[in-house]
């Protein structure tokens, strides 16, 4: 979606012209037919509500739209403005119209509000049509441009910041939406690398030999049944103080999770193409952070593997030695995400001396049972970090809910033969998964684990996403960095 700003309407202004209106605050300058038409259609300006009319102006037919942004003084005003923009995209994406004008010249929206509307419009307009070769004309996307008219001073600059965020969300959605024959560890790295050209992000890639030399037996154990070699990808953005310790984000990047020898059921297994949603979110967030040149030292690390059953795959009962030196009894090869994360987390601690570590992972089905598709779960050894993440979730719309950790849960992972086993009993499955990861956090480094299994994919359209890949996590990380890491 191309977004441009102009001072005023002229003959090249798109004929589709929208205004953002507050609830119960219809503009006083509406034509009689618009005012009465809106009333007759019960349009009151509720968030996302749309009213459309046609009129003749200067010899041509224009399509006029009112879109509701809810109450002007609502607490969730930025989100409501995004929804207003999103409603416009949803309505006109395949309408036949190529361009949409948003008239901001009545001065009711400040610069940030304009940016919020645009962010919602852009995010809701994202689609992944690459593999649809037989779309009918009326199913094809037409809308490709938004022209903002008469926006207040600073709106364009405010939009540049949100545009960086949108780019990150879109990268994540693309990575998540692509099937596993297209996105596997090596191609994930290539796709991401191409997108970071010219951003100033320093990229490090470890191959299997390098990981073997480092002793990453847990990560490599997951990968050993796959024909696709594993990769560890680090994206480094040092935009903050020279000596400042970095904040490190670690993503689970299982590009396909069959379960391995502990094979999953066939029904719904195709969903496991998005088992790299944590890594996808980390990559997307790094792009946003770099694109807006955040004054912060942030590193994103993606642990990339494919979990397959094979003659060479690891077996239940195998014992692997992690990079930390701890041994793990692999009871269930389908509990692979934690095996990838533990080595990635050990590596980032040795390599970067992080101020804090936040991991994101589609780690457990149990998390979906707990929270459904409304919140991700967050676990942390540090109350301040947890609170900052919860606040960033609230502010960004990528909501989190905190879960407990304790020695009693930790004990459930003791193994009779190794230091730890990779699964506990059936109950509290999301918590024991988090406890597993915590065993690899050294010296009380502030750490949080976000289990986003229920959030990266949506079966129906939401506020600013269509059904499919949501891009969850990018806005969370970006907001967290803006509010608590940036100088
Ligand atoms: N990737 C899955 C978790 C998952 C399941 C995410 C369904 C989204 C939807 C993870 O690797 C997994 O298989 N977890 C197991 C753990 C169990 C074996 C302890 C699970 O949740 O069943
Ligand atoms: Mn699994
Ligand atoms: Zn998995």
JSON list of C-alpha atoms in Angstrom, two decimals, residues 194-378:
[
{"chain": "A", "resi": 194, "resn": "UNK", "atom": "CA", "xyz": [17.50, -9.83, 1.66]},
{"chain": "A", "resi": 195, "resn": "UNK", "atom": "CA", "xyz": [15.03, -7.75, 3.64]},
{"chain": "A", "resi": 196, "resn": "UNK", "atom": "CA", "xyz": [17.71, -6.31, 5.92]},
{"chain": "A", "resi": 197, "resn": "UNK", "atom": "CA", "xyz": [19.94, -4.99, 3.16]},
{"chain": "A", "resi": 198, "resn": "UNK", "atom": "CA", "xyz": [20.85, -1.39, 3.81]},
{"chain": "A", "resi": 199, "resn": "UNK", "atom": "CA", "xyz": [19.31, -1.33, 7.28]},
{"chain": "A", "resi": 200, "resn": "UNK", "atom": "CA", "xyz": [22.59, -1.28, 9.21]},
{"chain": "A", "resi": 201, "resn": "UNK", "atom": "CA", "xyz": [21.74, -4.54, 10.97]},
{"chain": "A", "resi": 202, "resn": "UNK", "atom": "CA", "xyz": [24.71, -6.85, 11.42]},
{"chain": "A", "resi": 203, "resn": "UNK", "atom": "CA", "xyz": [23.86, -10.44, 10.54]},
{"chain": "A", "resi": 204, "resn": "UNK", "atom": "CA", "xyz": [25.52, -13.58, 11.87]},
{"chain": "A", "resi": 205, "resn": "UNK", "atom": "CA", "xyz": [24.61, -17.06, 10.67]},
{"chain": "A", "resi": 206, "resn": "UNK", "atom": "CA", "xyz": [25.78, -20.27, 12.29]},
{"chain": "A", "resi": 207, "resn": "UNK", "atom": "CA", "xyz": [25.64, -23.52, 10.33]},
{"chain": "A", "resi": 208, "resn": "UNK", "atom": "CA", "xyz": [25.47, -27.02, 11.80]},
{"chain": "A", "resi": 209, "resn": "UNK", "atom": "CA", "xyz": [29.25, -27.51, 11.99]},
{"chain": "A", "resi": 210, "resn": "UNK", "atom": "CA", "xyz": [29.61, -24.29, 13.92]},
{"chain": "A", "resi": 211, "resn": "UNK", "atom": "CA", "xyz": [26.77, -25.24, 16.24]},
{"chain": "A", "resi": 212, "resn": "UNK", "atom": "CA", "xyz": [28.29, -28.67, 16.75]},
{"chain": "A", "resi": 213, "resn": "UNK", "atom": "CA", "xyz": [31.59, -27.09, 17.68]},
{"chain": "A", "resi": 214, "resn": "UNK", "atom": "CA", "xyz": [29.73, -24.98, 20.25]},
{"chain": "A", "resi": 215, "resn": "UNK", "atom": "CA", "xyz": [28.09, -28.09, 21.70]},
{"chain": "A", "resi": 216, "resn": "UNK", "atom": "CA", "xyz": [24.48, -27.35, 20.80]},
{"chain": "A", "resi": 217, "resn": "UNK", "atom": "CA", "xyz": [23.41, -30.97, 21.13]},
{"chain": "A", "resi": 218, "resn": "UNK", "atom": "CA", "xyz": [19.78, -30.20, 21.96]},
{"chain": "A", "resi": 219, "resn": "UNK", "atom": "CA", "xyz": [19.08, -28.00, 18.96]},
{"chain": "A", "resi": 220, "resn": "UNK", "atom": "CA", "xyz": [20.96, -30.34, 16.64]},
{"chain": "A", "resi": 221, "resn": "UNK", "atom": "CA", "xyz": [19.17, -33.36, 18.08]},
{"chain": "A", "resi": 222, "resn": "UNK", "atom": "CA", "xyz": [15.86, -31.91, 16.92]},
{"chain": "A", "resi": 223, "resn": "UNK", "atom": "CA", "xyz": [17.27, -31.18, 13.49]},
{"chain": "A", "resi": 224, "resn": "UNK", "atom": "CA", "xyz": [18.95, -34.53, 12.90]},
{"chain": "A", "resi": 225, "resn": "UNK", "atom": "CA", "xyz": [15.88, -36.18, 11.38]},
{"chain": "A", "resi": 226, "resn": "UNK", "atom": "CA", "xyz": [15.51, -33.49, 8.76]},
{"chain": "A", "resi": 227, "resn": "UNK", "atom": "CA", "xyz": [17.10, -33.23, 5.32]},
{"chain": "A", "resi": 228, "resn": "UNK", "atom": "CA", "xyz": [17.11, -29.44, 5.84]},
{"chain": "A", "resi": 229, "resn": "UNK", "atom": "CA", "xyz": [20.13, -28.29, 7.84]},
{"chain": "A", "resi": 230, "resn": "UNK", "atom": "CA", "xyz": [19.55, -26.11, 10.92]},
{"chain": "A", "resi": 231, "resn": "UNK", "atom": "CA", "xyz": [20.65, -22.50, 11.20]},
{"chain": "A", "resi": 232, "resn": "UNK", "atom": "CA", "xyz": [21.09, -20.00, 14.01]},
{"chain": "A", "resi": 233, "resn": "UNK", "atom": "CA", "xyz": [20.48, -16.45, 12.86]},
{"chain": "A", "resi": 234, "resn": "UNK", "atom": "CA", "xyz": [21.47, -13.34, 14.82]},
{"chain": "A", "resi": 235, "resn": "UNK", "atom": "CA", "xyz": [20.34, -9.84, 13.85]},
{"chain": "A", "resi": 236, "resn": "UNK", "atom": "CA", "xyz": [22.22, -7.13, 15.69]},
{"chain": "A", "resi": 237, "resn": "UNK", "atom": "CA", "xyz": [21.04, -3.52, 15.90]},
{"chain": "A", "resi": 238, "resn": "UNK", "atom": "CA", "xyz": [23.29, -1.33, 18.02]},
{"chain": "A", "resi": 239, "resn": "UNK", "atom": "CA", "xyz": [21.57, 2.04, 17.95]},
{"chain": "A", "resi": 240, "resn": "UNK", "atom": "CA", "xyz": [21.99, 2.79, 21.65]},
{"chain": "A", "resi": 241, "resn": "UNK", "atom": "CA", "xyz": [24.81, 3.75, 24.01]},
{"chain": "A", "resi": 242, "resn": "UNK", "atom": "CA", "xyz": [28.22, 2.30, 23.10]},
{"chain": "A", "resi": 243, "resn": "UNK", "atom": "CA", "xyz": [28.71, 0.38, 26.31]},
{"chain": "A", "resi": 244, "resn": "UNK", "atom": "CA", "xyz": [25.05, -0.48, 26.88]},
{"chain": "A", "resi": 245, "resn": "UNK", "atom": "CA", "xyz": [24.26, -4.16, 27.30]},
{"chain": "A", "resi": 246, "resn": "UNK", "atom": "CA", "xyz": [21.85, -5.38, 24.64]},
{"chain": "A", "resi": 247, "resn": "UNK", "atom": "CA", "xyz": [18.31, -6.58, 25.10]},
{"chain": "A", "resi": 248, "resn": "UNK", "atom": "CA", "xyz": [18.08, -9.93, 23.35]},
{"chain": "A", "resi": 249, "resn": "UNK", "atom": "CA", "xyz": [15.01, -11.50, 21.79]},
{"chain": "A", "resi": 250, "resn": "UNK", "atom": "CA", "xyz": [15.10, -15.20, 20.97]},
{"chain": "A", "resi": 251, "resn": "UNK", "atom": "CA", "xyz": [12.55, -16.85, 18.68]},
{"chain": "A", "resi": 252, "resn": "UNK", "atom": "CA", "xyz": [11.55, -20.47, 18.22]},
{"chain": "A", "resi": 253, "resn": "UNK", "atom": "CA", "xyz": [11.90, -21.16, 14.53]},
{"chain": "A", "resi": 254, "resn": "UNK", "atom": "CA", "xyz": [10.69, -24.69, 13.92]},
{"chain": "A", "resi": 255, "resn": "UNK", "atom": "CA", "xyz": [9.91, -24.32, 10.23]},
{"chain": "A", "resi": 256, "resn": "UNK", "atom": "CA", "xyz": [7.81, -27.48, 10.38]},
{"chain": "A", "resi": 257, "resn": "UNK", "atom": "CA", "xyz": [6.91, -29.55, 13.42]},
{"chain": "A", "resi": 258, "resn": "UNK", "atom": "CA", "xyz": [5.75, -33.07, 12.60]},
{"chain": "A", "resi": 259, "resn": "UNK", "atom": "CA", "xyz": [6.45, -34.04, 16.20]},
{"chain": "A", "resi": 260, "resn": "UNK", "atom": "CA", "xyz": [9.37, -36.18, 15.04]},
{"chain": "A", "resi": 261, "resn": "UNK", "atom": "CA", "xyz": [9.24, -39.85, 16.11]},
{"chain": "A", "resi": 262, "resn": "UNK", "atom": "CA", "xyz": [6.56, -38.79, 18.64]},
{"chain": "A", "resi": 263, "resn": "UNK", "atom": "CA", "xyz": [4.56, -38.05, 15.52]},
{"chain": "A", "resi": 264, "resn": "UNK", "atom": "CA", "xyz": [1.59, -35.69, 15.66]},
{"chain": "A", "resi": 265, "resn": "UNK", "atom": "CA", "xyz": [-1.86, -36.67, 14.43]},
{"chain": "A", "resi": 266, "resn": "UNK", "atom": "CA", "xyz": [-2.51, -35.85, 10.79]},
{"chain": "A", "resi": 267, "resn": "UNK", "atom": "CA", "xyz": [-5.55, -33.64, 11.45]},
{"chain": "A", "resi": 268, "resn": "UNK", "atom": "CA", "xyz": [-4.38, -30.05, 11.46]},
{"chain": "A", "resi": 269, "resn": "UNK", "atom": "CA", "xyz": [-0.71, -30.90, 11.12]},
{"chain": "A", "resi": 270, "resn": "UNK", "atom": "CA", "xyz": [-0.44, -28.36, 8.30]},
{"chain": "A", "resi": 271, "resn": "UNK", "atom": "CA", "xyz": [-0.72, -25.69, 11.01]},
{"chain": "A", "resi": 272, "resn": "UNK", "atom": "CA", "xyz": [2.78, -26.60, 12.08]},
{"chain": "A", "resi": 273, "resn": "UNK", "atom": "CA", "xyz": [4.20, -24.56, 9.22]},
{"chain": "A", "resi": 274, "resn": "UNK", "atom": "CA", "xyz": [3.70, -21.64, 11.57]},
{"chain": "A", "resi": 275, "resn": "UNK", "atom": "CA", "xyz": [5.72, -23.19, 14.36]},
{"chain": "A", "resi": 276, "resn": "UNK", "atom": "CA", "xyz": [8.38, -20.63, 13.45]},
{"chain": "A", "resi": 277, "resn": "UNK", "atom": "CA", "xyz": [6.09, -17.75, 14.49]},
{"chain": "A", "resi": 278, "resn": "UNK", "atom": "CA", "xyz": [8.36, -16.76, 17.38]},
{"chain": "A", "resi": 279, "resn": "UNK", "atom": "CA", "xyz": [11.38, -16.49, 15.09]},
{"chain": "A", "resi": 280, "resn": "UNK", "atom": "CA", "xyz": [9.22, -14.72, 12.53]},
{"chain": "A", "resi": 281, "resn": "UNK", "atom": "CA", "xyz": [8.17, -12.16, 15.12]},
{"chain": "A", "resi": 282, "resn": "UNK", "atom": "CA", "xyz": [11.76, -11.59, 16.21]},
{"chain": "A", "resi": 283, "resn": "UNK", "atom": "CA", "xyz": [12.88, -11.02, 12.61]},
{"chain": "A", "resi": 284, "resn": "UNK", "atom": "CA", "xyz": [9.98, -8.68, 11.90]},
{"chain": "A", "resi": 285, "resn": "UNK", "atom": "CA", "xyz": [10.50, -6.70, 15.08]},
{"chain": "A", "resi": 286, "resn": "UNK", "atom": "CA", "xyz": [14.19, -6.29, 14.32]},
{"chain": "A", "resi": 287, "resn": "UNK", "atom": "CA", "xyz": [13.26, -4.88, 10.93]},
{"chain": "A", "resi": 288, "resn": "UNK", "atom": "CA", "xyz": [10.89, -2.35, 12.53]},
{"chain": "A", "resi": 289, "resn": "UNK", "atom": "CA", "xyz": [13.47, -1.36, 15.12]},
{"chain": "A", "resi": 290, "resn": "UNK", "atom": "CA", "xyz": [16.20, -0.88, 12.53]},
{"chain": "A", "resi": 291, "resn": "UNK", "atom": "CA", "xyz": [13.94, 0.88, 10.02]},
{"chain": "A", "resi": 292, "resn": "UNK", "atom": "CA", "xyz": [12.97, 3.51, 12.54]},
{"chain": "A", "resi": 293, "resn": "UNK", "atom": "CA", "xyz": [16.56, 3.70, 13.78]},
{"chain": "A", "resi": 294, "resn": "UNK", "atom": "CA", "xyz": [15.68, 3.04, 17.40]},
{"chain": "A", "resi": 295, "resn": "UNK", "atom": "CA", "xyz": [18.14, 4.41, 19.96]},
{"chain": "A", "resi": 296, "resn": "UNK", "atom": "CA", "xyz": [18.59, 1.03, 21.58]},
{"chain": "A", "resi": 297, "resn": "UNK", "atom": "CA", "xyz": [20.90, -1.97, 21.53]},
{"chain": "A", "resi": 298, "resn": "UNK", "atom": "CA", "xyz": [18.76, -4.89, 20.48]},
{"chain": "A", "resi": 299, "resn": "UNK", "atom": "CA", "xyz": [19.67, -8.32, 19.18]},
{"chain": "A", "resi": 300, "resn": "UNK", "atom": "CA", "xyz": [17.27, -10.83, 17.66]},
{"chain": "A", "resi": 301, "resn": "UNK", "atom": "CA", "xyz": [18.20, -14.50, 17.49]},
{"chain": "A", "resi": 302, "resn": "UNK", "atom": "CA", "xyz": [16.26, -17.16, 15.59]},
{"chain": "A", "resi": 303, "resn": "UNK", "atom": "CA", "xyz": [16.79, -20.86, 16.27]},
{"chain": "A", "resi": 304, "resn": "UNK", "atom": "CA", "xyz": [15.82, -22.50, 12.98]},
{"chain": "A", "resi": 305, "resn": "UNK", "atom": "CA", "xyz": [15.20, -26.23, 12.59]},
{"chain": "A", "resi": 306, "resn": "UNK", "atom": "CA", "xyz": [12.76, -28.66, 11.04]},
{"chain": "A", "resi": 307, "resn": "UNK", "atom": "CA", "xyz": [11.39, -31.46, 13.24]},
{"chain": "A", "resi": 308, "resn": "UNK", "atom": "CA", "xyz": [10.97, -34.60, 11.13]},
{"chain": "A", "resi": 309, "resn": "UNK", "atom": "CA", "xyz": [10.67, -38.38, 11.69]},
{"chain": "A", "resi": 310, "resn": "UNK", "atom": "CA", "xyz": [13.39, -40.26, 9.85]},
{"chain": "A", "resi": 311, "resn": "UNK", "atom": "CA", "xyz": [15.83, -43.13, 10.14]},
{"chain": "A", "resi": 312, "resn": "UNK", "atom": "CA", "xyz": [18.25, -40.64, 11.55]},
{"chain": "A", "resi": 313, "resn": "UNK", "atom": "CA", "xyz": [15.77, -38.83, 13.81]},
{"chain": "A", "resi": 314, "resn": "UNK", "atom": "CA", "xyz": [16.28, -38.74, 17.55]},
{"chain": "A", "resi": 315, "resn": "UNK", "atom": "CA", "xyz": [14.28, -41.26, 19.58]},
{"chain": "A", "resi": 316, "resn": "UNK", "atom": "CA", "xyz": [12.26, -40.93, 22.76]},
{"chain": "A", "resi": 317, "resn": "UNK", "atom": "CA", "xyz": [14.67, -41.74, 25.56]},
{"chain": "A", "resi": 318, "resn": "UNK", "atom": "CA", "xyz": [17.72, -40.33, 23.80]},
{"chain": "A", "resi": 319, "resn": "UNK", "atom": "CA", "xyz": [19.95, -38.20, 25.98]},
{"chain": "A", "resi": 320, "resn": "UNK", "atom": "CA", "xyz": [21.48, -35.08, 24.47]},
{"chain": "A", "resi": 321, "resn": "UNK", "atom": "CA", "xyz": [24.07, -32.71, 25.90]},
{"chain": "A", "resi": 322, "resn": "UNK", "atom": "CA", "xyz": [23.18, -29.05, 25.64]},
{"chain": "A", "resi": 323, "resn": "UNK", "atom": "CA", "xyz": [25.59, -26.20, 25.08]},
{"chain": "A", "resi": 324, "resn": "UNK", "atom": "CA", "xyz": [25.24, -25.37, 28.78]},
{"chain": "A", "resi": 325, "resn": "UNK", "atom": "CA", "xyz": [26.66, -28.80, 29.65]},
{"chain": "A", "resi": 326, "resn": "UNK", "atom": "CA", "xyz": [23.35, -29.98, 31.13]},
{"chain": "A", "resi": 327, "resn": "UNK", "atom": "CA", "xyz": [22.06, -33.28, 29.79]},
{"chain": "A", "resi": 328, "resn": "UNK", "atom": "CA", "xyz": [18.46, -33.75, 28.68]},
{"chain": "A", "resi": 329, "resn": "UNK", "atom": "CA", "xyz": [16.45, -36.95, 28.44]},
{"chain": "A", "resi": 330, "resn": "UNK", "atom": "CA", "xyz": [14.21, -36.50, 25.40]},
{"chain": "A", "resi": 331, "resn": "UNK", "atom": "CA", "xyz": [11.00, -38.20, 26.54]},
{"chain": "A", "resi": 332, "resn": "UNK", "atom": "CA", "xyz": [8.90, -36.74, 23.74]},
{"chain": "A", "resi": 333, "resn": "UNK", "atom": "CA", "xyz": [10.43, -35.59, 20.47]},
{"chain": "A", "resi": 334, "resn": "UNK", "atom": "CA", "xyz": [7.40, -33.33, 19.96]},
{"chain": "A", "resi": 335, "resn": "UNK", "atom": "CA", "xyz": [8.52, -31.13, 22.84]},
{"chain": "A", "resi": 336, "resn": "UNK", "atom": "CA", "xyz": [11.22, -29.81, 20.51]},
{"chain": "A", "resi": 337, "resn": "UNK", "atom": "CA", "xyz": [10.81, -26.05, 20.84]},
{"chain": "A", "resi": 338, "resn": "UNK", "atom": "CA", "xyz": [12.38, -25.96, 24.29]},
{"chain": "A", "resi": 339, "resn": "UNK", "atom": "CA", "xyz": [15.30, -28.02, 22.98]},
{"chain": "A", "resi": 340, "resn": "UNK", "atom": "CA", "xyz": [15.95, -25.40, 20.35]},
{"chain": "A", "resi": 341, "resn": "UNK", "atom": "CA", "xyz": [15.49, -22.47, 22.72]},
{"chain": "A", "resi": 342, "resn": "UNK", "atom": "CA", "xyz": [17.74, -23.80, 25.46]},
{"chain": "A", "resi": 343, "resn": "UNK", "atom": "CA", "xyz": [20.82, -23.86, 23.24]},
{"chain": "A", "resi": 344, "resn": "UNK", "atom": "CA", "xyz": [19.96, -20.52, 21.63]},
{"chain": "A", "resi": 345, "resn": "UNK", "atom": "CA", "xyz": [19.59, -18.98, 25.08]},
{"chain": "A", "resi": 346, "resn": "UNK", "atom": "CA", "xyz": [22.87, -20.40, 26.32]},
{"chain": "A", "resi": 347, "resn": "UNK", "atom": "CA", "xyz": [24.56, -19.04, 23.20]},
{"chain": "A", "resi": 348, "resn": "UNK", "atom": "CA", "xyz": [23.18, -15.50, 23.59]},
{"chain": "A", "resi": 349, "resn": "UNK", "atom": "CA", "xyz": [24.34, -15.40, 27.21]},
{"chain": "A", "resi": 350, "resn": "UNK", "atom": "CA", "xyz": [27.88, -16.44, 26.27]},
{"chain": "A", "resi": 351, "resn": "UNK", "atom": "CA", "xyz": [27.99, -14.24, 23.19]},
{"chain": "A", "resi": 352, "resn": "UNK", "atom": "CA", "xyz": [26.26, -11.00, 24.17]},
{"chain": "A", "resi": 353, "resn": "UNK", "atom": "CA", "xyz": [26.07, -10.60, 27.97]},
{"chain": "A", "resi": 354, "resn": "UNK", "atom": "CA", "xyz": [22.44, -9.45, 27.66]},
{"chain": "A", "resi": 355, "resn": "UNK", "atom": "CA", "xyz": [20.71, -6.95, 29.93]},
{"chain": "A", "resi": 356, "resn": "UNK", "atom": "CA", "xyz": [17.58, -9.06, 29.48]},
{"chain": "A", "resi": 357, "resn": "UNK", "atom": "CA", "xyz": [16.38, -11.99, 27.39]},
{"chain": "A", "resi": 358, "resn": "UNK", "atom": "CA", "xyz": [12.87, -12.33, 26.04]},
{"chain": "A", "resi": 359, "resn": "UNK", "atom": "CA", "xyz": [11.99, -15.46, 24.12]},
{"chain": "A", "resi": 360, "resn": "UNK", "atom": "CA", "xyz": [8.94, -15.90, 21.93]},
{"chain": "A", "resi": 361, "resn": "UNK", "atom": "CA", "xyz": [7.69, -19.33, 20.96]},
{"chain": "A", "resi": 362, "resn": "UNK", "atom": "CA", "xyz": [4.68, -21.28, 19.75]},
{"chain": "A", "resi": 363, "resn": "UNK", "atom": "CA", "xyz": [5.65, -23.64, 22.51]},
{"chain": "A", "resi": 364, "resn": "UNK", "atom": "CA", "xyz": [2.61, -25.52, 23.80]},
{"chain": "A", "resi": 365, "resn": "UNK", "atom": "CA", "xyz": [-0.86, -26.54, 22.72]},
{"chain": "A", "resi": 366, "resn": "UNK", "atom": "CA", "xyz": [-1.72, -26.21, 26.41]},
{"chain": "A", "resi": 367, "resn": "UNK", "atom": "CA", "xyz": [-1.36, -22.44, 26.10]},
{"chain": "A", "resi": 368, "resn": "UNK", "atom": "CA", "xyz": [-4.18, -22.38, 23.57]},
{"chain": "A", "resi": 369, "resn": "UNK", "atom": "CA", "xyz": [-6.31, -24.37, 26.01]},
{"chain": "A", "resi": 370, "resn": "UNK", "atom": "CA", "xyz": [-5.53, -21.80, 28.73]},
{"chain": "A", "resi": 371, "resn": "UNK", "atom": "CA", "xyz": [-5.87, -18.50, 26.92]},
{"chain": "A", "resi": 372, "resn": "UNK", "atom": "CA", "xyz": [-7.40, -19.24, 23.55]},
{"chain": "A", "resi": 373, "resn": "UNK", "atom": "CA", "xyz": [-6.60, -16.67, 20.93]},
{"chain": "A", "resi": 374, "resn": "UNK", "atom": "CA", "xyz": [-6.85, -13.51, 23.03]},
{"chain": "A", "resi": 375, "resn": "UNK", "atom": "CA", "xyz": [-3.60, -13.43, 25.00]},
{"chain": "A", "resi": 376, "resn": "UNK", "atom": "CA", "xyz": [-0.15, -14.92, 24.82]},
{"chain": "A", "resi": 377, "resn": "UNK", "atom": "CA", "xyz": [1.21, -16.31, 28.09]},
{"chain": "A", "resi": 378, "resn": "UNK", "atom": "CA", "xyz": [4.21, -14.67, 29.73]}
]
